[in-house]
Every structure is written in C-alpha cells, then in structure tokens.
CSV table of C-alpha atoms in Angstrom, one decimal:
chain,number,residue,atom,x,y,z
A,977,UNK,CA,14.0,-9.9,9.3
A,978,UNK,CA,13.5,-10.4,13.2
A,979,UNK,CA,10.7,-9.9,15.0
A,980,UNK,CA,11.8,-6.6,16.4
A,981,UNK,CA,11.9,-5.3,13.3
A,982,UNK,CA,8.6,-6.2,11.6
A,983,UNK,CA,6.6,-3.2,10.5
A,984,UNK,CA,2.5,-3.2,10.6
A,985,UNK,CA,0.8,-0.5,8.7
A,986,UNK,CA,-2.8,0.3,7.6
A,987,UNK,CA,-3.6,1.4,3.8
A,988,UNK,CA,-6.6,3.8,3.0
A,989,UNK,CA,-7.8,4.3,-0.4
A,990,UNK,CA,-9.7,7.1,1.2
A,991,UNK,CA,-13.2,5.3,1.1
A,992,UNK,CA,-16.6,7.2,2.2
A,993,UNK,CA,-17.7,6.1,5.7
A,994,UNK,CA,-20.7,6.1,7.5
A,995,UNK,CA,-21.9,7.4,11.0
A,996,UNK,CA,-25.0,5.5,11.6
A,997,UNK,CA,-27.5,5.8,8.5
A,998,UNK,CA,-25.4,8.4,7.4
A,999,UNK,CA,-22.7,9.2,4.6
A,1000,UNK,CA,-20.0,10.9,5.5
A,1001,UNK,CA,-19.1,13.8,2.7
A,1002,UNK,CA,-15.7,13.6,1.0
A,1003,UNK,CA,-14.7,16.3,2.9
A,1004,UNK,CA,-15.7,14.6,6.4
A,1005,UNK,CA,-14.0,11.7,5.0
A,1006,UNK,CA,-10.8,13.2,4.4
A,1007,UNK,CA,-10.8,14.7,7.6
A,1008,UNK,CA,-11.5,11.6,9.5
A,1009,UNK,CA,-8.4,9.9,7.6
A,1010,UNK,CA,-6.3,12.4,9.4
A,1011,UNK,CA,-7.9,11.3,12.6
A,1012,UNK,CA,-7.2,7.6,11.7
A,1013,UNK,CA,-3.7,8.1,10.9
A,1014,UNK,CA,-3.4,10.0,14.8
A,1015,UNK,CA,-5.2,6.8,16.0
A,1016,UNK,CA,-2.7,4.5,14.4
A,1017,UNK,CA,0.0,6.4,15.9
A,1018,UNK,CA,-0.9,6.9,19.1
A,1019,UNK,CA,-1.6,2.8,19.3
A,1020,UNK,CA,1.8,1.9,17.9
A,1021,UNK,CA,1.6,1.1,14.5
A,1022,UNK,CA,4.7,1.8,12.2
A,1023,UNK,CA,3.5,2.9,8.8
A,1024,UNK,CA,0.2,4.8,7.3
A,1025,UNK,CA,-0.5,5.1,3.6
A,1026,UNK,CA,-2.6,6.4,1.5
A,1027,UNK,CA,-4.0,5.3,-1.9
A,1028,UNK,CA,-4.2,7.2,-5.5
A,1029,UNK,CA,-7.5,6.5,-7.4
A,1030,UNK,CA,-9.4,8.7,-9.9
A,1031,UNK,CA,-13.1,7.3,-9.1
A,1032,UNK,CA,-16.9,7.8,-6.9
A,1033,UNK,CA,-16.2,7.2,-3.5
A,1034,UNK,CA,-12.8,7.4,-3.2
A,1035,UNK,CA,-10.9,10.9,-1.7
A,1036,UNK,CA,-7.3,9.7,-1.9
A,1037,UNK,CA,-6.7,11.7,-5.4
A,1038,UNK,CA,-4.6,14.4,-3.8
A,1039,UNK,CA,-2.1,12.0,-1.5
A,1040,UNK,CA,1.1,14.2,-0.5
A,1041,UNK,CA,-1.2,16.8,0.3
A,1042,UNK,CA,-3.4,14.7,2.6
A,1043,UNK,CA,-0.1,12.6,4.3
A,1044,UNK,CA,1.3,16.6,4.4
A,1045,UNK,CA,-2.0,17.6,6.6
A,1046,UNK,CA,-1.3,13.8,8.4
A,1047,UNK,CA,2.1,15.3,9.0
A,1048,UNK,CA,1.3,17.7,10.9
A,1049,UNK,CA,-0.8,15.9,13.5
A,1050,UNK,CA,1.7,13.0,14.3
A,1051,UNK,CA,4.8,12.8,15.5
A,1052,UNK,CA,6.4,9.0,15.0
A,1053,UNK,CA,4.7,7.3,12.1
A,1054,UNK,CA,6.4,6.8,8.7
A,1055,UNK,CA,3.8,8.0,5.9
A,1056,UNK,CA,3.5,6.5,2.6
A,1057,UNK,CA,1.8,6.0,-0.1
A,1058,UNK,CA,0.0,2.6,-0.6
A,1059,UNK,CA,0.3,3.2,-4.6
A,1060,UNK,CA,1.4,5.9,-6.6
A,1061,UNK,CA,0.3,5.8,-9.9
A,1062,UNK,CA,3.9,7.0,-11.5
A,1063,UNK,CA,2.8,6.1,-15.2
A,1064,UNK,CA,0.3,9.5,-14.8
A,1065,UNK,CA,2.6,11.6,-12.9
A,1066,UNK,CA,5.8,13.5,-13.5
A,1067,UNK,CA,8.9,12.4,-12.0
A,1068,UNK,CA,10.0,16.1,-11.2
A,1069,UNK,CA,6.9,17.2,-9.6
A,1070,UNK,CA,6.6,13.8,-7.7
A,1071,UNK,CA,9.9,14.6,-6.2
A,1072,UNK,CA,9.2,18.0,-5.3
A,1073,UNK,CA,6.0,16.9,-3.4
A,1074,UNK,CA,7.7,14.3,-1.6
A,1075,UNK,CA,10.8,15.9,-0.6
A,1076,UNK,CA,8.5,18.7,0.9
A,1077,UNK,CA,6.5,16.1,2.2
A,1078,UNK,CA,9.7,14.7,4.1
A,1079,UNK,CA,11.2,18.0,4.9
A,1080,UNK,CA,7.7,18.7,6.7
A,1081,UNK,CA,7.4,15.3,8.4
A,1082,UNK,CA,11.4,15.4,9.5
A,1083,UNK,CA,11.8,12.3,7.3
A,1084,UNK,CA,9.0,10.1,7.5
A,1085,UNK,CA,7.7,9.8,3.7
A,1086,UNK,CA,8.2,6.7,1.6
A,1087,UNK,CA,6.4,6.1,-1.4
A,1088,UNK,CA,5.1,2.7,-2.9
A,1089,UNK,CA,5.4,3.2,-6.6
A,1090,UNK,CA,3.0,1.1,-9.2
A,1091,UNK,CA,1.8,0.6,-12.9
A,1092,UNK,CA,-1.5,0.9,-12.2
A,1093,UNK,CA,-4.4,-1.7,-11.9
A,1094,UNK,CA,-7.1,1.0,-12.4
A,1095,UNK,CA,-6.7,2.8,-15.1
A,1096,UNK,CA,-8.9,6.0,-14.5
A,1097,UNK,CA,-5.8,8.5,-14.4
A,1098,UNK,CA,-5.1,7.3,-18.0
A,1099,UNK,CA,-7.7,9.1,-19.7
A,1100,UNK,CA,-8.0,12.0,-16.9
A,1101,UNK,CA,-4.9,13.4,-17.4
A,1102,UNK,CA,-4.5,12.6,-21.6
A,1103,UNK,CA,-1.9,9.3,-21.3
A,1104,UNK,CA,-2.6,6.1,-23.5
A,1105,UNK,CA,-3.0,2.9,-22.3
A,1106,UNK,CA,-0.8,1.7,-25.3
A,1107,UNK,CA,2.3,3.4,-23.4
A,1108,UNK,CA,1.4,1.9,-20.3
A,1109,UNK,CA,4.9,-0.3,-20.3
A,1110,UNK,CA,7.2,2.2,-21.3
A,1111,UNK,CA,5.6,5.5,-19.3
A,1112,UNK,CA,6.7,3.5,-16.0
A,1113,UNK,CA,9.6,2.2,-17.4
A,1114,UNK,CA,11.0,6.2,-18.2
A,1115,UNK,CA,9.6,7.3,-15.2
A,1116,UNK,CA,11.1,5.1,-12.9
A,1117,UNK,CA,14.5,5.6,-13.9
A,1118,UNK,CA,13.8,9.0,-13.8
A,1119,UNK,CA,12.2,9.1,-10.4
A,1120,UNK,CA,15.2,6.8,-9.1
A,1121,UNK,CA,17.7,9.5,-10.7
A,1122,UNK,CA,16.9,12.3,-9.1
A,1123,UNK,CA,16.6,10.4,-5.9
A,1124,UNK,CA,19.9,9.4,-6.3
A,1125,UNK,CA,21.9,11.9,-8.2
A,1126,UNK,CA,22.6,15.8,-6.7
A,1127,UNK,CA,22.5,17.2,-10.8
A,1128,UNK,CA,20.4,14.9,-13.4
A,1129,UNK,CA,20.4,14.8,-17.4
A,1130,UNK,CA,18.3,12.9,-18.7
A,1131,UNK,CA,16.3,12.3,-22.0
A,1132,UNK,CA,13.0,10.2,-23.3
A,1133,UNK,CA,10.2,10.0,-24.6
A,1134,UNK,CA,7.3,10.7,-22.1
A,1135,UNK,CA,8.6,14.4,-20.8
A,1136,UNK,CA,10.9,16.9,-22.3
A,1137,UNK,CA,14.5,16.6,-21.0
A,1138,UNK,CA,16.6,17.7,-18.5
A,1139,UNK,CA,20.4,19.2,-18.3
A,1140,UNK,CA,22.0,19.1,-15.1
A,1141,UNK,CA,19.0,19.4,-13.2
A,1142,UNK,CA,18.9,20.4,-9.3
A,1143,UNK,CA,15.8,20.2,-7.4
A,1144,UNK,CA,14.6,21.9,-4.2
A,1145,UNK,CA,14.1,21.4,-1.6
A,1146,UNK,CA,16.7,18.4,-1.6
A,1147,UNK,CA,15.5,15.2,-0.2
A,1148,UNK,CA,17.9,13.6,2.2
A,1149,UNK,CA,20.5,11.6,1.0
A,1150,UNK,CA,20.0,8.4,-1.0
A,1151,UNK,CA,16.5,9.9,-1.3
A,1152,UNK,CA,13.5,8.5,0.7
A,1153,UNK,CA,12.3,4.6,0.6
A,1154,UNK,CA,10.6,4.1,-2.3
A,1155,UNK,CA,8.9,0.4,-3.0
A,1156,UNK,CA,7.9,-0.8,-6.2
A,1157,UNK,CA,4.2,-2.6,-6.0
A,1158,UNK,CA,3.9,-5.4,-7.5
A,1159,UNK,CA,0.5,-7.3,-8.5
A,1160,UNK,CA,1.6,-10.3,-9.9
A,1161,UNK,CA,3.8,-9.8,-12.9
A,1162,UNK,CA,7.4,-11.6,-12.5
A,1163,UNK,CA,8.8,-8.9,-15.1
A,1164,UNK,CA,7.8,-5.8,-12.4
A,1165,UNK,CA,9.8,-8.2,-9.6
A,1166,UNK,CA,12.8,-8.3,-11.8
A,1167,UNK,CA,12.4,-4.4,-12.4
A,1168,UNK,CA,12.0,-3.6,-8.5
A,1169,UNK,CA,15.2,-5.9,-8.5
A,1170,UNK,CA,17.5,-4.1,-11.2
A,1171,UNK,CA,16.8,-1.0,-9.3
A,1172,UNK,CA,17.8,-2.4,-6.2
A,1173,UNK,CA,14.1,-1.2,-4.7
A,1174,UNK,CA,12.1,-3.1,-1.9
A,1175,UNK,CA,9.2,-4.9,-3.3
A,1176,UNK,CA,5.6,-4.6,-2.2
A,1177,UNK,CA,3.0,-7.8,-2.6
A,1178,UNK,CA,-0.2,-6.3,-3.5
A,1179,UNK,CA,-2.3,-9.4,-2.5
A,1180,UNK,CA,-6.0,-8.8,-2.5
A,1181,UNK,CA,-7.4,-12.6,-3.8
A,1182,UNK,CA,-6.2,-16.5,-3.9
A,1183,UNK,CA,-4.1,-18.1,-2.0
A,1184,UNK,CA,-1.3,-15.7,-0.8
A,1185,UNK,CA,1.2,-18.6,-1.0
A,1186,UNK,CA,1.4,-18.3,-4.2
A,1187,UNK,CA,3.5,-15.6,-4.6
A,1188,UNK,CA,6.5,-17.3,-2.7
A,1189,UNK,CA,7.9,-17.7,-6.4
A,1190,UNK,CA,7.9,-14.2,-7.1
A,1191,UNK,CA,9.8,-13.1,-3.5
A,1192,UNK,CA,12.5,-16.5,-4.6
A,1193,UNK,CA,12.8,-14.5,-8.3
A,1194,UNK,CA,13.0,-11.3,-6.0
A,1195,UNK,CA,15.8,-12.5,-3.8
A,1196,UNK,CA,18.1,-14.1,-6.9
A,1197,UNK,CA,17.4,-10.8,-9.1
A,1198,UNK,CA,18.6,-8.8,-6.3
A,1199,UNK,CA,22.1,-11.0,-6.0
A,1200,UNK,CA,22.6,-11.5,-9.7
A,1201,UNK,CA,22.0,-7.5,-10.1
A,1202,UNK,CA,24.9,-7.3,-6.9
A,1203,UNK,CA,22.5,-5.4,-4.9
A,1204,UNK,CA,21.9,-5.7,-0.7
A,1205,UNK,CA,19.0,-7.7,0.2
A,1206,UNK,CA,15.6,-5.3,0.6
A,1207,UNK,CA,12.6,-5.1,2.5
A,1208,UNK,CA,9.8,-7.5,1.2
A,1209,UNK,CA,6.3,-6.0,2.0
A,1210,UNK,CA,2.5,-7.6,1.7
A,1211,UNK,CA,-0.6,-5.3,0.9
A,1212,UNK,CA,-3.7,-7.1,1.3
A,1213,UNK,CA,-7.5,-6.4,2.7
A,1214,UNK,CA,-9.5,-6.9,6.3
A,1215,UNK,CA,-11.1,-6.1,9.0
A,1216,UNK,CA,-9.8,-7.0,13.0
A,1217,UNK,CA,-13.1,-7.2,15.4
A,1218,UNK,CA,-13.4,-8.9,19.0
A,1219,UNK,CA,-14.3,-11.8,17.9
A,1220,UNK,CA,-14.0,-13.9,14.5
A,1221,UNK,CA,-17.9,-14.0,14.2
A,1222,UNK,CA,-18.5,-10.4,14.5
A,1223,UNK,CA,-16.0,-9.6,12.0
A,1224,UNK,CA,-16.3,-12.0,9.1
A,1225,UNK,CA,-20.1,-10.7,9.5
A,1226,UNK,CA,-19.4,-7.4,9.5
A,1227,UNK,CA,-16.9,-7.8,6.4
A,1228,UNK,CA,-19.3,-9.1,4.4
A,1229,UNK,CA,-21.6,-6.7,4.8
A,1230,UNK,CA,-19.6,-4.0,3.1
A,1231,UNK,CA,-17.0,-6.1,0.8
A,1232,UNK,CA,-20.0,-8.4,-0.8
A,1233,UNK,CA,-21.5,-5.3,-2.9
A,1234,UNK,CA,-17.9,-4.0,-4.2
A,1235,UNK,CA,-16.3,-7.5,-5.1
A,1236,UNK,CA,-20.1,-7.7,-6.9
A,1237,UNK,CA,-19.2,-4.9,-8.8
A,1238,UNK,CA,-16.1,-5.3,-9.8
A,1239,UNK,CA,-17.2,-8.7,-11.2
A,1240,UNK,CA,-19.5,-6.7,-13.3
A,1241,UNK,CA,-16.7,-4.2,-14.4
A,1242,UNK,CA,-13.6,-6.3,-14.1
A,1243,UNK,CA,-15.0,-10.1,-15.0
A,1244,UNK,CA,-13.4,-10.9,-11.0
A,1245,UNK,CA,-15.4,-13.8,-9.5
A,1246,UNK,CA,-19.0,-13.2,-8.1
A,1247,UNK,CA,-18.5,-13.3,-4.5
A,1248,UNK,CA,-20.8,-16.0,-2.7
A,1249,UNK,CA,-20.6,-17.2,1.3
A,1250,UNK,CA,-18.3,-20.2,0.2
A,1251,UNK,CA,-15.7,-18.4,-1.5
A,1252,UNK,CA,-15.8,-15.5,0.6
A,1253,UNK,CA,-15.1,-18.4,3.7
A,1254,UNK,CA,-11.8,-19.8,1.6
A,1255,UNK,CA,-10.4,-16.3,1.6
A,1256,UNK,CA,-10.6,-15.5,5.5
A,1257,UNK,CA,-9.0,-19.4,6.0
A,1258,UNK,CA,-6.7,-19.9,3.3
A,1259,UNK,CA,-6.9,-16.9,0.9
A,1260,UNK,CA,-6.2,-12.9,1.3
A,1261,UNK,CA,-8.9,-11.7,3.4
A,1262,UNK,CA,-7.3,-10.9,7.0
A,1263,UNK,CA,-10.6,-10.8,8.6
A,1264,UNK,CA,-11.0,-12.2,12.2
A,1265,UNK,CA,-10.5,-11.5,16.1
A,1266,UNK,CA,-6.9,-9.9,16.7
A,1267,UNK,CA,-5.4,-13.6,17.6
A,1268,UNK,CA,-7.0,-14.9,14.1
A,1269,UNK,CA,-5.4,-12.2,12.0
A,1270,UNK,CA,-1.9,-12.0,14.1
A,1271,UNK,CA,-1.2,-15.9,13.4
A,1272,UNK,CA,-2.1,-15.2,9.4
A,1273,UNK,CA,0.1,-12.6,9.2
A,1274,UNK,CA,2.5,-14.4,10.9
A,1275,UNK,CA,2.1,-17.9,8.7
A,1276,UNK,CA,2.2,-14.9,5.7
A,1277,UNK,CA,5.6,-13.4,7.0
A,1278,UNK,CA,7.4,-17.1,7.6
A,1279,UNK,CA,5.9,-18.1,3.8
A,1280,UNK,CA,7.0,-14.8,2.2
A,1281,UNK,CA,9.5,-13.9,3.9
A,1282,UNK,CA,8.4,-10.3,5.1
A,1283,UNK,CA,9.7,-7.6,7.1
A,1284,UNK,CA,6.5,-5.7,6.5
A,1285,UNK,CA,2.6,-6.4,6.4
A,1286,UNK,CA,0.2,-3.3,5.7
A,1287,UNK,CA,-3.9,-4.1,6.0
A,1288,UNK,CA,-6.2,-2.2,3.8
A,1289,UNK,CA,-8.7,-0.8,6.5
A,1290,UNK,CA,-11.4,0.9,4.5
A,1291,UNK,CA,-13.9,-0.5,2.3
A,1292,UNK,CA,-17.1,1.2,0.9
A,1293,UNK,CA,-19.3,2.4,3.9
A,1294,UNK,CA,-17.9,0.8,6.2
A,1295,UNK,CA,-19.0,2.6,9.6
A,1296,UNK,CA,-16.0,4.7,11.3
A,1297,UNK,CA,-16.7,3.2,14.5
A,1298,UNK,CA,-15.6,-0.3,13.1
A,1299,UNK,CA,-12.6,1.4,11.1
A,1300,UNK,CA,-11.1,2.8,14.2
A,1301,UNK,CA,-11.6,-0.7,16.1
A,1302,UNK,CA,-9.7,-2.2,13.8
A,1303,UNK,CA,-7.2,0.6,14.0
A,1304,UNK,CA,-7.0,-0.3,17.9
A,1305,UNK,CA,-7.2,-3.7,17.8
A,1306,UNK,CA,-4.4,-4.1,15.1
A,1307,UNK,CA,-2.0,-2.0,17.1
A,1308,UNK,CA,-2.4,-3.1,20.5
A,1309,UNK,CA,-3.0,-6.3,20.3
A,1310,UNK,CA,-2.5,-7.5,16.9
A,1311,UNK,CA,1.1,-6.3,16.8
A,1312,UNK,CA,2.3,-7.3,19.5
A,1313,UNK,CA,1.1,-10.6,19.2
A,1314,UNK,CA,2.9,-11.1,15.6
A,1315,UNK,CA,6.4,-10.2,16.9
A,1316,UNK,CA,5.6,-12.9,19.7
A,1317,UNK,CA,5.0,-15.6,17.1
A,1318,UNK,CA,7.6,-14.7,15.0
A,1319,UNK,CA,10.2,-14.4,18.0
A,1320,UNK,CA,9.0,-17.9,18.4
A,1321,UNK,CA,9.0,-19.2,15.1
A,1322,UNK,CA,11.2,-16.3,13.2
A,1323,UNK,CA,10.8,-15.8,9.2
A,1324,UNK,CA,14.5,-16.7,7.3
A,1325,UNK,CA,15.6,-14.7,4.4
C-alpha cells in the first residue's frame, strides 16, 4: 500500500438526524444520505457505503436502491455497501441488484459481504439462527460463482439449484470488488482468504491493535491458498470537529445513550467518562480535531497494514450540521493529511 493509494470512506447505517430540536422523518433522512454521499464527493473522499439493518431508527434496509439514487447524483465516488447481510439474501437477486447497480454507476459498486452481528433479518425474512454458519457459507460460494463464472450450476441446501445459469445484466468481468467483513472470528479471515477476497476489519471497541493477528493469519492464508495479496480495510466509528474538545463532547452526547443500550440488549460494557476517554486515545473511537484522527488512522494503517480506512459518520440523532462537518473536515483536511504521514512513515505489507 503507498500513500497514494490509501482510500478514506465514510459508512452510514442510515441513522435519523436532527435539525435543531427536531427529528428528521425516515424519509428526510434518506434523502439527506444522498446529499451526504454528494458532500463526500465533491470534498475528495474515495468510497461511500451504506449499511443493512432491520431495526427503529435505522433507513439503510433497502441499500442498492438507495446507493442506485446516490448513483445518480455523483460522478467519481466508488459506492458500497458497509455490510450486506448475505445469510438473509439470495445470491441471484443480490447479483442482479448490483450488476444494475454498477451498470448505472459505470462501475463504481463494491459490496462488503458479512454474517451478521444483528440478527433482526433472521426472523424477518423466516431464516434460523441454527443455519447461521452454513447459510453464508452456500451463499458465498454462490455469490463468488456467479461473479466469476459466465454460465453457473450449482446445488445446496439453502435455495433451489441452478443449471447453467446466465444472469443479466452481466457485471463486468471478474465481477465487482466484493470484501468479506470480518468482526473478530479467525475462521471468517481464513474464509475471506480461501476465496481470495479483501478483508474488511469491522472495529467498533478495544484496542484496535489487536487485530494485527488476524491481518498476519490474513496475509499467510492468502499465500498458502496461492492467491495475490488483497486490500486490507478498517471499519470503525467517530466524529472529526475543529477541535478535540468540541468533538469528544459532542460524541458523547449522542454515542453515550446507544452504547447504554446496547449494554442492556447485548450485555456490551456500560459506557462511563473513563472508558469512553480510553477509546478516543487508545481504543476504536476516531473522535477528535482533523490532525487527532489523521495521525490514528495513520498509526492504524502502519499497525494493520491497510490500504483502506472507512469512519462510520452517523450515530442516533446526531444533528446534520455536525454530520456534514465531519464529512468536510475528513475529506479536506483529514485526507490529505494521512497520505502525508504515511508518505513519511509508509505502512509495509
């Protein structure tokens, strides 16, 4: 990875805002994603995803049809997904949306595919937790397939098979980039390996260091499976202000309540000042002025050996004013200042 070619790129899980004292509707909110993802264009930034969740507060449950409508309104971004659920979706009609999806955007989609850490699609569209493993498992390898293959057969057990299968429209050859996201487990590191997939961190607690076993275990898979070296990405969650005060204040404004509860639903730790201090300084929360969070992404790309860091931007009610200043600050000054560090001190693969 050189510096030239490290990608920034924001995540939204589509989360209501506010304007002033007031809540934005879904519908504002989805529209005002579309403005966000303009924003991030038109200040540099390389990649915008969007989420998949099934739950109050949250508008990202229809993704390719929200980054098709992003489509439309840039030009230069790459647009992603930040997770798709693939245990809850069909292979075939997940290809279909995102070869359309590239067709419209003249080959901008990617897709970050995951397993799931919540579960709400389960139930909502009649899958069992119990086949949690093997749902991804079949799916992936179908997913990869038809990415790969002009005609697929295929059997299993989670959809009815297919014989000589052709799909329209076609995505381009090789099919689009499609990273596997990866929360923790060495076994879905091995898989993104054996598939010869970039790998996406999803690092949203602890100390991100940590996880510098998983990318060695990445990197040996990868050999041992004779694939190329891929693209090592980091997902994680903050907020960029003017200066460090204003933003670790404004953070935990909005973050304090959901971390609360999640604790409830989730057992996660109860957030308190202390804790919430360790994440900013040695943990996953990139919260601080635009020199703050450019050298911790840079420290994170050196340790982890990324080409790639995206920054979940929304959080529950967080006002849109402060989402778009993030949106600036990341790409014109954030940016810029990571490639200068790592120019200095470059990341080795």
């Amino acid at each position: 990875m050189t510096a030239e070619g490290f990608e920034l790129g924001l995540n939204s899980f589509g989360e209501v805002a506010t304007d002033g004292d007031r809540v934005l509707s879904d519908a504002e909110t989805v529209r005002l994603i579309v403005d966000e993802a303009q924003l991030a264009e038109s200040v540099g930034l390389d990649v915008f995803s969007v989420g998949e969740h099934y739950r109050d507060g949250h508008n990202d449950s229809a993704t390719p049809v929200l980054l098709a409508a992003i489509a439309t309104a840039t030009e230069r971004i790459r647009l992603g997904t930040s997770v798709t659920v693939l245990s809850t979706n069909d292979p075939v009609r997940l290809y279909h949306e995102f070869s359309t999806l590239d067709a419209v955007s003249n080959g901008r989609a990617q897709l970050v595919l995951g397993r799931a850490s919540a579960t709400e699609s389960f139930p909502l569209f009649g899958y069992d937790l119990a086949d949690y493993e093997q749902l991804f498992e079949e799916k992936l390898d179908l997913f990869v397939r038809l990415q790969r293959e002009e005609t697929v057969t295929w059997s299993g057990s989670v959809r009815s098979p297919l014989v000589e299968q052709r799909l329209h429209p076609q995505m381009r050859q090789g099919g689009i980039p499609t990273w596997i996201g990866v929360g923790g487990s060495p076994s879905s590191v091995v898989r993104a390996a054996r598939y010869g997939l970039p790998l996406m961190l999803a690092i949203i607690g602890g100390h991100p260091q940590r996880f510098a076993g998983h990318v060695d275990l990445y990197l040996q898979a990868l050999q041992q499976f004779g694939h190329a070296v891929q693209p090592i990405g980091q997902h994680s969650l903050g907020l960029v202000a003017d200066t460090d005060e204003e933003a670790v204040e404004t953070w935990w404004r909005y973050w304090q309540p959901v971390v609360t509860a999640l604790a409830r639903e989730r057992g996660f730790y109860k957030p308190d000042r202390e804790r919430y201090k360790a994440e900013i300084d040695r943990g996953a929360l990139f919260v601080g002025s635009p020199e703050t969070v450019a050298r911790k992404i840079a420290t994170m790309a050196r340790d982890l050996r990324l080409s790639r860091f995206d920054l979940k931007y929304d959080i529950m009610r967080l006002p849109r004013q402060v989402r778009a200043r993030t949106i600036e600050l990341l790409g014109r000054e954030v940016a810029p200042r990571v490639r200068e560090l790592l120019s200095a001190e470059p990341a080795h693969v």
